[in-house]
């Protein structure tokens, strides 16, 4: 009986702990901060005068999720996606900003810092909004934001810049020649310099992994603003990694926070979606989980290795049920106070964090 009681007391901690990383080049192990998660949820009462609607709306009343993060002045700044309840098919998205001194407890700014406006980007951003930010720094200290503009029909990958995270300049479509094509989720290759993630050139070019398809794609740029998708000899998008039958990423792959140069190669945390058929039988259909990819540091097109299974999955009630069920979507990560803080959307409704030692 004593032995059984000891096992019962140990069980909760065992359930929360993750095993060591599957492969030595992977980051982790990550442990969810379940005692504090979700760390950010929808909030009513914060209002914003929408310049397009010309009325005051509760801009984060419906859902908040899919955040980016940077460390600035020894604090974590989180840029998160927030939805109102106005749009006819599910809410218009804007980007809010929240600040933390410990990486877990955040104070939000009352107004969004990035949103659809009566500007040249309105044709792409209205009325779906501005979605799913990812942020790195340029070598000269400018923040470079990749985000998705959604007009209600097509998603288009876009770029914006800022020096202070509150005042942003929209730079336009990432792929100027793809005005009528679907594109999203740009993770720029960077190098860690202290607590900063700084975009890094390889072979004279900046590189960005992108897409939400069965095939992961790649683009290059001279200036971090204007990007050119790489193509194969047949003029088709160059494929650098693919979905796998029977695995957690059997339906699609979608980049996570950024791609990072390490001593082993370019490490990309990514989101894998399970297919309804011929996927991972243990996971629910359509579940989003997290995996890791490793590319050659001198040739970003060359995949060296990848995780065989996911390192994080939906297993909490707010991750399994929400606007979209069975989702942990990894999109923000920072090195902070000796640990990695990995921020993710939960069921497209709230925000959670998992931590790992550096």
PDB file of N, CA and C in Angstrom, residues 106-165:
ATOM      1  N   UNK A 106       2.456  38.610 -17.891  1.00  0.00           N
ATOM      2  CA  UNK A 106       2.543  39.704 -18.858  1.00  0.00           C
ATOM      3  C   UNK A 106       1.547  40.812 -18.555  1.00  0.00           C
ATOM      4  N   UNK A 107       1.975  42.045 -18.804  1.00  0.00           N
ATOM      5  CA  UNK A 107       1.098  43.209 -18.785  1.00  0.00           C
ATOM      6  C   UNK A 107       0.866  43.671 -20.218  1.00  0.00           C
ATOM      7  N   UNK A 108      -0.397  43.802 -20.594  1.00  0.00           N
ATOM      8  CA  UNK A 108      -0.724  44.145 -21.971  1.00  0.00           C
ATOM      9  C   UNK A 108      -0.851  45.651 -22.161  1.00  0.00           C
ATOM     10  N   UNK A 109      -0.479  46.093 -23.334  1.00  0.00           N
ATOM     11  CA  UNK A 109      -0.795  47.457 -23.730  1.00  0.00           C
ATOM     12  C   UNK A 109      -2.265  47.511 -24.136  1.00  0.00           C
ATOM     13  N   UNK A 110      -2.941  48.631 -23.869  1.00  0.00           N
ATOM     14  CA  UNK A 110      -4.396  48.668 -24.061  1.00  0.00           C
ATOM     15  C   UNK A 110      -4.844  48.688 -25.512  1.00  0.00           C
ATOM     16  N   UNK A 111      -3.958  49.062 -26.437  1.00  0.00           N
ATOM     17  CA  UNK A 111      -4.322  49.167 -27.842  1.00  0.00           C
ATOM     18  C   UNK A 111      -3.433  48.258 -28.686  1.00  0.00           C
ATOM     19  N   UNK A 112      -3.928  47.774 -29.794  1.00  0.00           N
ATOM     20  CA  UNK A 112      -3.064  47.011 -30.697  1.00  0.00           C
ATOM     21  C   UNK A 112      -1.953  47.891 -31.253  1.00  0.00           C
ATOM     22  N   UNK A 113      -0.822  47.284 -31.581  1.00  0.00           N
ATOM     23  CA  UNK A 113       0.298  48.039 -32.136  1.00  0.00           C
ATOM     24  C   UNK A 113       0.406  47.848 -33.648  1.00  0.00           C
ATOM     25  N   UNK A 114      -0.388  46.920 -34.195  1.00  0.00           N
ATOM     26  CA  UNK A 114      -0.329  46.632 -35.632  1.00  0.00           C
ATOM     27  C   UNK A 114      -1.701  46.153 -36.073  1.00  0.00           C
ATOM     28  N   UNK A 115      -2.234  46.744 -37.154  1.00  0.00           N
ATOM     29  CA  UNK A 115      -3.620  46.461 -37.497  1.00  0.00           C
ATOM     30  C   UNK A 115      -3.935  46.947 -38.917  1.00  0.00           C
ATOM     31  N   UNK A 116      -5.018  46.463 -39.501  1.00  0.00           N
ATOM     32  CA  UNK A 116      -5.452  46.983 -40.799  1.00  0.00           C
ATOM     33  C   UNK A 116      -5.820  48.455 -40.684  1.00  0.00           C
ATOM     34  N   UNK A 117      -5.429  49.218 -41.686  1.00  0.00           N
ATOM     35  CA  UNK A 117      -5.692  50.652 -41.699  1.00  0.00           C
ATOM     36  C   UNK A 117      -6.068  51.057 -43.119  1.00  0.00           C
ATOM     37  N   UNK A 118      -6.395  52.311 -43.288  1.00  0.00           N
ATOM     38  CA  UNK A 118      -6.706  52.826 -44.630  1.00  0.00           C
ATOM     39  C   UNK A 118      -5.401  53.182 -45.339  1.00  0.00           C
ATOM     40  N   UNK A 119      -4.626  52.165 -45.632  1.00  0.00           N
ATOM     41  CA  UNK A 119      -3.310  52.328 -46.239  1.00  0.00           C
ATOM     42  C   UNK A 119      -3.210  51.387 -47.442  1.00  0.00           C
ATOM     43  N   UNK A 120      -2.083  51.397 -48.160  1.00  0.00           N
ATOM     44  CA  UNK A 120      -1.965  50.546 -49.347  1.00  0.00           C
ATOM     45  C   UNK A 120      -2.096  49.049 -49.069  1.00  0.00           C
ATOM     46  N   UNK A 121      -1.910  48.612 -47.823  1.00  0.00           N
ATOM     47  CA  UNK A 121      -2.021  47.188 -47.500  1.00  0.00           C
ATOM     48  C   UNK A 121      -3.442  46.752 -47.185  1.00  0.00           C
ATOM     49  N   UNK A 122      -4.363  47.696 -47.126  1.00  0.00           N
ATOM     50  CA  UNK A 122      -5.750  47.363 -46.783  1.00  0.00           C
ATOM     51  C   UNK A 122      -6.335  46.321 -47.727  1.00  0.00           C
ATOM     52  N   UNK A 123      -5.984  46.376 -49.002  1.00  0.00           N
ATOM     53  CA  UNK A 123      -6.526  45.443 -49.977  1.00  0.00           C
ATOM     54  C   UNK A 123      -6.177  43.998 -49.630  1.00  0.00           C
ATOM     55  N   UNK A 124      -5.063  43.801 -48.911  1.00  0.00           N
ATOM     56  CA  UNK A 124      -4.641  42.455 -48.532  1.00  0.00           C
ATOM     57  C   UNK A 124      -5.055  42.094 -47.099  1.00  0.00           C
ATOM     58  N   UNK A 125      -5.255  43.098 -46.236  1.00  0.00           N
ATOM     59  CA  UNK A 125      -5.471  42.847 -44.807  1.00  0.00           C
ATOM     60  C   UNK A 125      -6.930  42.886 -44.368  1.00  0.00           C
ATOM     61  N   UNK A 126      -7.798  43.381 -45.210  1.00  0.00           N
ATOM     62  CA  UNK A 126      -9.175  43.566 -44.758  1.00  0.00           C
ATOM     63  C   UNK A 126     -10.099  42.573 -45.439  1.00  0.00           C
ATOM     64  N   UNK A 127     -11.007  41.881 -44.706  1.00  0.00           N
ATOM     65  CA  UNK A 127     -11.204  42.211 -43.309  1.00  0.00           C
ATOM     66  C   UNK A 127     -10.725  41.109 -42.374  1.00  0.00           C
ATOM     67  N   UNK A 128      -9.976  40.160 -42.944  1.00  0.00           N
ATOM     68  CA  UNK A 128      -9.441  39.097 -42.093  1.00  0.00           C
ATOM     69  C   UNK A 128      -8.440  39.604 -41.077  1.00  0.00           C
ATOM     70  N   UNK A 129      -7.563  40.537 -41.512  1.00  0.00           N
ATOM     71  CA  UNK A 129      -6.664  41.175 -40.571  1.00  0.00           C
ATOM     72  C   UNK A 129      -5.212  40.793 -40.738  1.00  0.00           C
ATOM     73  N   UNK A 130      -4.445  41.062 -39.666  1.00  0.00           N
ATOM     74  CA  UNK A 130      -3.004  40.816 -39.601  1.00  0.00           C
ATOM     75  C   UNK A 130      -2.771  39.669 -38.619  1.00  0.00           C
ATOM     76  N   UNK A 131      -2.169  38.602 -39.104  1.00  0.00           N
ATOM     77  CA  UNK A 131      -2.111  37.364 -38.344  1.00  0.00           C
ATOM     78  C   UNK A 131      -0.671  36.887 -38.139  1.00  0.00           C
ATOM     79  N   UNK A 132      -0.483  36.058 -37.119  1.00  0.00           N
ATOM     80  CA  UNK A 132       0.654  35.155 -36.930  1.00  0.00           C
ATOM     81  C   UNK A 132       2.021  35.807 -37.133  1.00  0.00           C
ATOM     82  N   UNK A 133       2.434  36.680 -36.199  1.00  0.00           N
ATOM     83  CA  UNK A 133       3.719  37.381 -36.326  1.00  0.00           C
ATOM     84  C   UNK A 133       4.908  36.492 -35.982  1.00  0.00           C
ATOM     85  N   UNK A 134       6.017  36.774 -36.628  1.00  0.00           N
ATOM     86  CA  UNK A 134       7.327  36.222 -36.265  1.00  0.00           C
ATOM     87  C   UNK A 134       8.327  37.369 -36.356  1.00  0.00           C
ATOM     88  N   UNK A 135       9.250  37.455 -35.405  1.00  0.00           N
ATOM     89  CA  UNK A 135      10.131  38.624 -35.333  1.00  0.00           C
ATOM     90  C   UNK A 135      11.581  38.194 -35.127  1.00  0.00           C
ATOM     91  N   UNK A 136      12.481  38.814 -35.903  1.00  0.00           N
ATOM     92  CA  UNK A 136      13.923  38.751 -35.646  1.00  0.00           C
ATOM     93  C   UNK A 136      14.462  40.177 -35.736  1.00  0.00           C
ATOM     94  N   UNK A 137      15.735  40.342 -35.420  1.00  0.00           N
ATOM     95  CA  UNK A 137      16.379  41.650 -35.573  1.00  0.00           C
ATOM     96  C   UNK A 137      17.285  41.646 -36.794  1.00  0.00           C
ATOM     97  N   UNK A 138      17.405  42.796 -37.427  1.00  0.00           N
ATOM     98  CA  UNK A 138      18.406  42.964 -38.472  1.00  0.00           C
ATOM     99  C   UNK A 138      19.758  43.221 -37.806  1.00  0.00           C
ATOM    100  N   UNK A 139      20.863  43.072 -38.529  1.00  0.00           N
ATOM    101  CA  UNK A 139      22.175  43.332 -37.921  1.00  0.00           C
ATOM    102  C   UNK A 139      22.327  44.747 -37.368  1.00  0.00           C
ATOM    103  N   UNK A 140      21.573  45.719 -37.891  1.00  0.00           N
ATOM    104  CA  UNK A 140      21.673  47.089 -37.381  1.00  0.00           C
ATOM    105  C   UNK A 140      20.587  47.429 -36.361  1.00  0.00           C
ATOM    106  N   UNK A 141      19.943  46.406 -35.800  1.00  0.00           N
ATOM    107  CA  UNK A 141      19.047  46.620 -34.670  1.00  0.00           C
ATOM    108  C   UNK A 141      17.607  46.955 -34.996  1.00  0.00           C
ATOM    109  N   UNK A 142      17.186  46.771 -36.242  1.00  0.00           N
ATOM    110  CA  UNK A 142      15.792  46.991 -36.620  1.00  0.00           C
ATOM    111  C   UNK A 142      15.027  45.673 -36.485  1.00  0.00           C
ATOM    112  N   UNK A 143      13.850  45.728 -35.878  1.00  0.00           N
ATOM    113  CA  UNK A 143      13.015  44.538 -35.777  1.00  0.00           C
ATOM    114  C   UNK A 143      12.321  44.289 -37.117  1.00  0.00           C
ATOM    115  N   UNK A 144      12.409  43.047 -37.577  1.00  0.00           N
ATOM    116  CA  UNK A 144      11.797  42.654 -38.841  1.00  0.00           C
ATOM    117  C   UNK A 144      10.677  41.669 -38.536  1.00  0.00           C
ATOM    118  N   UNK A 145       9.471  42.059 -38.889  1.00  0.00           N
ATOM    119  CA  UNK A 145       8.268  41.279 -38.623  1.00  0.00           C
ATOM    120  C   UNK A 145       7.775  40.636 -39.916  1.00  0.00           C
ATOM    121  N   UNK A 146       7.627  39.310 -39.912  1.00  0.00           N
ATOM    122  CA  UNK A 146       6.876  38.658 -40.982  1.00  0.00           C
ATOM    123  C   UNK A 146       5.496  38.337 -40.420  1.00  0.00           C
ATOM    124  N   UNK A 147       4.479  38.595 -41.211  1.00  0.00           N
ATOM    125  CA  UNK A 147       3.110  38.345 -40.760  1.00  0.00           C
ATOM    126  C   UNK A 147       2.246  37.962 -41.955  1.00  0.00           C
ATOM    127  N   UNK A 148       1.080  37.446 -41.659  1.00  0.00           N
ATOM    128  CA  UNK A 148       0.142  37.044 -42.696  1.00  0.00           C
ATOM    129  C   UNK A 148      -0.962  38.079 -42.813  1.00  0.00           C
ATOM    130  N   UNK A 149      -1.133  38.615 -44.009  1.00  0.00           N
ATOM    131  CA  UNK A 149      -2.292  39.455 -44.310  1.00  0.00           C
ATOM    132  C   UNK A 149      -3.371  38.558 -44.886  1.00  0.00           C
ATOM    133  N   UNK A 150      -4.586  38.686 -44.356  1.00  0.00           N
ATOM    134  CA  UNK A 150      -5.685  37.825 -44.812  1.00  0.00           C
ATOM    135  C   UNK A 150      -6.878  38.688 -45.191  1.00  0.00           C
ATOM    136  N   UNK A 151      -7.261  38.615 -46.463  1.00  0.00           N
ATOM    137  CA  UNK A 151      -8.370  39.433 -46.946  1.00  0.00           C
ATOM    138  C   UNK A 151      -9.709  38.708 -46.888  1.00  0.00           C
ATOM    139  N   UNK A 152      -9.717  37.515 -46.312  1.00  0.00           N
ATOM    140  CA  UNK A 152     -10.931  36.709 -46.274  1.00  0.00           C
ATOM    141  C   UNK A 152     -10.955  35.631 -47.339  1.00  0.00           C
ATOM    142  N   UNK A 153     -10.014  35.729 -48.290  1.00  0.00           N
ATOM    143  CA  UNK A 153      -9.923  34.741 -49.364  1.00  0.00           C
ATOM    144  C   UNK A 153      -8.532  34.129 -49.436  1.00  0.00           C
ATOM    145  N   UNK A 154      -7.505  34.960 -49.456  1.00  0.00           N
ATOM    146  CA  UNK A 154      -6.135  34.476 -49.566  1.00  0.00           C
ATOM    147  C   UNK A 154      -5.270  35.016 -48.428  1.00  0.00           C
ATOM    148  N   UNK A 155      -4.345  34.158 -48.006  1.00  0.00           N
ATOM    149  CA  UNK A 155      -3.296  34.581 -47.073  1.00  0.00           C
ATOM    150  C   UNK A 155      -2.070  34.973 -47.880  1.00  0.00           C
ATOM    151  N   UNK A 156      -1.443  36.078 -47.476  1.00  0.00           N
ATOM    152  CA  UNK A 156      -0.240  36.548 -48.168  1.00  0.00           C
ATOM    153  C   UNK A 156       0.811  36.947 -47.141  1.00  0.00           C
ATOM    154  N   UNK A 157       2.014  36.429 -47.314  1.00  0.00           N
ATOM    155  CA  UNK A 157       3.105  36.729 -46.403  1.00  0.00           C
ATOM    156  C   UNK A 157       3.606  38.155 -46.637  1.00  0.00           C
ATOM    157  N   UNK A 158       3.739  38.919 -45.547  1.00  0.00           N
ATOM    158  CA  UNK A 158       4.120  40.330 -45.623  1.00  0.00           C
ATOM    159  C   UNK A 158       5.242  40.627 -44.637  1.00  0.00           C
ATOM    160  N   UNK A 159       5.831  41.821 -44.782  1.00  0.00           N
ATOM    161  CA  UNK A 159       6.957  42.237 -43.949  1.00  0.00           C
ATOM    162  C   UNK A 159       6.703  43.629 -43.397  1.00  0.00           C
ATOM    163  N   UNK A 160       7.117  43.861 -42.151  1.00  0.00           N
ATOM    164  CA  UNK A 160       7.065  45.188 -41.541  1.00  0.00           C
ATOM    165  C   UNK A 160       8.311  45.375 -40.680  1.00  0.00           C
ATOM    166  N   UNK A 161       8.653  46.627 -40.360  1.00  0.00           N
ATOM    167  CA  UNK A 161       9.850  46.911 -39.573  1.00  0.00           C
ATOM    168  C   UNK A 161       9.551  47.932 -38.477  1.00  0.00           C
ATOM    169  N   UNK A 162      10.369  47.883 -37.423  1.00  0.00           N
ATOM    170  CA  UNK A 162      10.201  48.814 -36.306  1.00  0.00           C
ATOM    171  C   UNK A 162      11.514  48.916 -35.541  1.00  0.00           C
ATOM    172  N   UNK A 163      11.708  50.031 -34.865  1.00  0.00           N
ATOM    173  CA  UNK A 163      12.863  50.193 -33.985  1.00  0.00           C
ATOM    174  C   UNK A 163      12.484  50.074 -32.516  1.00  0.00           C
ATOM    175  N   UNK A 164      11.165  50.073 -32.218  1.00  0.00           N
ATOM    176  CA  UNK A 164      10.762  50.083 -30.808  1.00  0.00           C
ATOM    177  C   UNK A 164       9.623  49.125 -30.479  1.00  0.00           C
ATOM    178  N   UNK A 165       9.144  48.348 -31.437  1.00  0.00           N
ATOM    179  CA  UNK A 165       8.079  47.348 -31.291  1.00  0.00           C
ATOM    180  C   UNK A 165       6.683  47.952 -31.173  1.00  0.00           C
TER     181      UNK A 165
END
